Amino acid sequence: KLQQANYDGVSSPSLCASISEEILKAVKGFGFDRYKYVVSVLIVEKTDQAMIVASRCLWDVQRDNWVSAKCETETFIALALVMACYYD
């Protein structure tokens, strides 16, 4: 979906929302019912700039976890972050 896309500042917010929903649906499909998920997707136009993305969390290091993924094309960089938080 992203590999064929070009950066468009107008449609990027809806694309981020769509991708977030797809990721959330896929993650929930794993069946880990004791977890709640936070999914964040960021699409940034490539204009020869540097970018630093950071996040901080307060959680149980034994049970909670996260994963990130990056997709880079000629016109943009897309970053996805999924955080899984265990709950009783």
Short mmCIF file of C-alpha atoms in Angstrom, two decimals:
data_model
loop_
_atom_site.label_atom_id
_atom_site.label_comp_id
_atom_site.label_asym_id
_atom_site.label_seq_id
_atom_site.Cartn_x
_atom_site.Cartn_y
_atom_site.Cartn_z
CA LYS A 1 0.00 0.00 0.00
CA LEU A 2 2.76 2.45 0.90
CA GLN A 3 5.37 1.36 -1.64
CA GLN A 4 3.31 2.70 -4.57
CA ALA A 5 2.19 5.90 -2.82
CA ASN A 6 3.64 9.38 -3.18
CA TYR A 7 3.65 11.93 -0.38
CA ASP A 8 0.56 14.12 -0.29
CA GLY A 9 0.10 16.43 2.68
CA VAL A 10 -3.67 16.47 2.21
CA SER A 11 -4.26 12.71 2.14
CA SER A 12 -1.50 11.67 4.57
CA PRO A 13 -3.62 12.09 7.74
CA SER A 14 -6.33 9.77 6.42
CA LEU A 15 -3.69 7.32 5.19
CA CYS A 16 -2.13 7.29 8.69
CA ALA A 17 -5.54 6.58 10.22
CA SER A 18 -6.24 3.81 7.71
CA ILE A 19 -2.89 2.13 8.28
CA SER A 20 -3.30 2.42 12.06
CA GLU A 21 -6.66 0.66 11.85
CA GLU A 22 -5.20 -2.11 9.67
CA ILE A 23 -2.32 -2.65 12.09
CA LEU A 24 -4.64 -2.67 15.11
CA LYS A 25 -6.96 -5.19 13.45
CA ALA A 26 -3.99 -7.44 12.58
CA VAL A 27 -2.51 -7.25 16.09
CA LYS A 28 -5.86 -7.98 17.76
CA GLY A 29 -6.11 -11.02 15.48
CA PHE A 30 -3.27 -12.65 17.40
CA GLY A 31 -5.74 -13.24 20.24
CA PHE A 32 -3.82 -11.82 23.19
CA ASP A 33 -6.98 -10.80 25.04
CA ARG A 34 -5.14 -9.55 28.13
CA TYR A 35 -3.47 -6.72 26.19
CA LYS A 36 -4.55 -3.28 25.12
CA TYR A 37 -2.79 -1.74 22.14
CA VAL A 38 -1.69 1.73 21.12
CA VAL A 39 -0.89 2.17 17.43
CA SER A 40 0.74 5.30 16.06
CA VAL A 41 1.61 5.95 12.41
CA LEU A 42 3.58 8.94 11.17
CA ILE A 43 4.16 9.89 7.53
CA VAL A 44 6.74 12.59 6.84
CA GLU A 45 7.78 14.05 3.50
CA LYS A 46 11.41 13.51 2.56
CA THR A 47 13.06 16.89 2.13
CA ASP A 48 16.67 16.09 3.09
CA GLN A 49 15.99 16.76 6.76
CA ALA A 50 16.94 14.88 9.88
CA MET A 51 14.24 13.47 12.11
CA ILE A 52 14.25 12.13 15.64
CA VAL A 53 11.19 10.39 17.05
CA ALA A 54 11.00 9.50 20.73
CA SER A 55 8.39 8.12 23.07
CA ARG A 56 8.32 7.40 26.78
CA CYS A 57 6.17 4.98 28.66
CA LEU A 58 5.53 3.88 32.20
CA TRP A 59 4.81 0.18 32.18
CA ASP A 60 5.55 -3.33 33.41
CA VAL A 61 8.86 -4.36 31.83
CA GLN A 62 7.98 -8.04 32.38
CA ARG A 63 4.70 -7.99 30.41
CA ASP A 64 4.42 -4.85 28.28
CA ASN A 65 6.28 -4.43 25.02
CA TRP A 66 6.52 -2.46 21.79
CA VAL A 67 7.58 -2.81 18.18
CA SER A 68 8.25 -0.30 15.41
CA ALA A 69 8.55 -0.49 11.64
CA LYS A 70 9.73 1.92 8.96
CA CYS A 71 8.83 2.17 5.28
CA GLU A 72 10.90 4.53 3.16
CA THR A 73 10.07 5.59 -0.40
CA GLU A 74 11.50 8.29 -2.64
CA THR A 75 8.98 10.88 -1.38
CA PHE A 76 8.28 10.01 2.27
CA ILE A 77 9.14 8.02 5.37
CA ALA A 78 6.41 6.18 7.27
CA LEU A 79 6.92 5.05 10.85
CA ALA A 80 4.59 2.76 12.76
CA LEU A 81 4.74 2.10 16.50
CA VAL A 82 2.69 -0.53 18.33
CA MET A 83 2.68 -0.65 22.13
CA ALA A 84 1.13 -3.62 23.93
CA CYS A 85 0.09 -3.07 27.55
CA TYR A 86 -1.01 -5.99 29.73
CA TYR A 87 -4.08 -5.51 31.92
CA ASP A 88 -5.76 -7.68 34.56
#
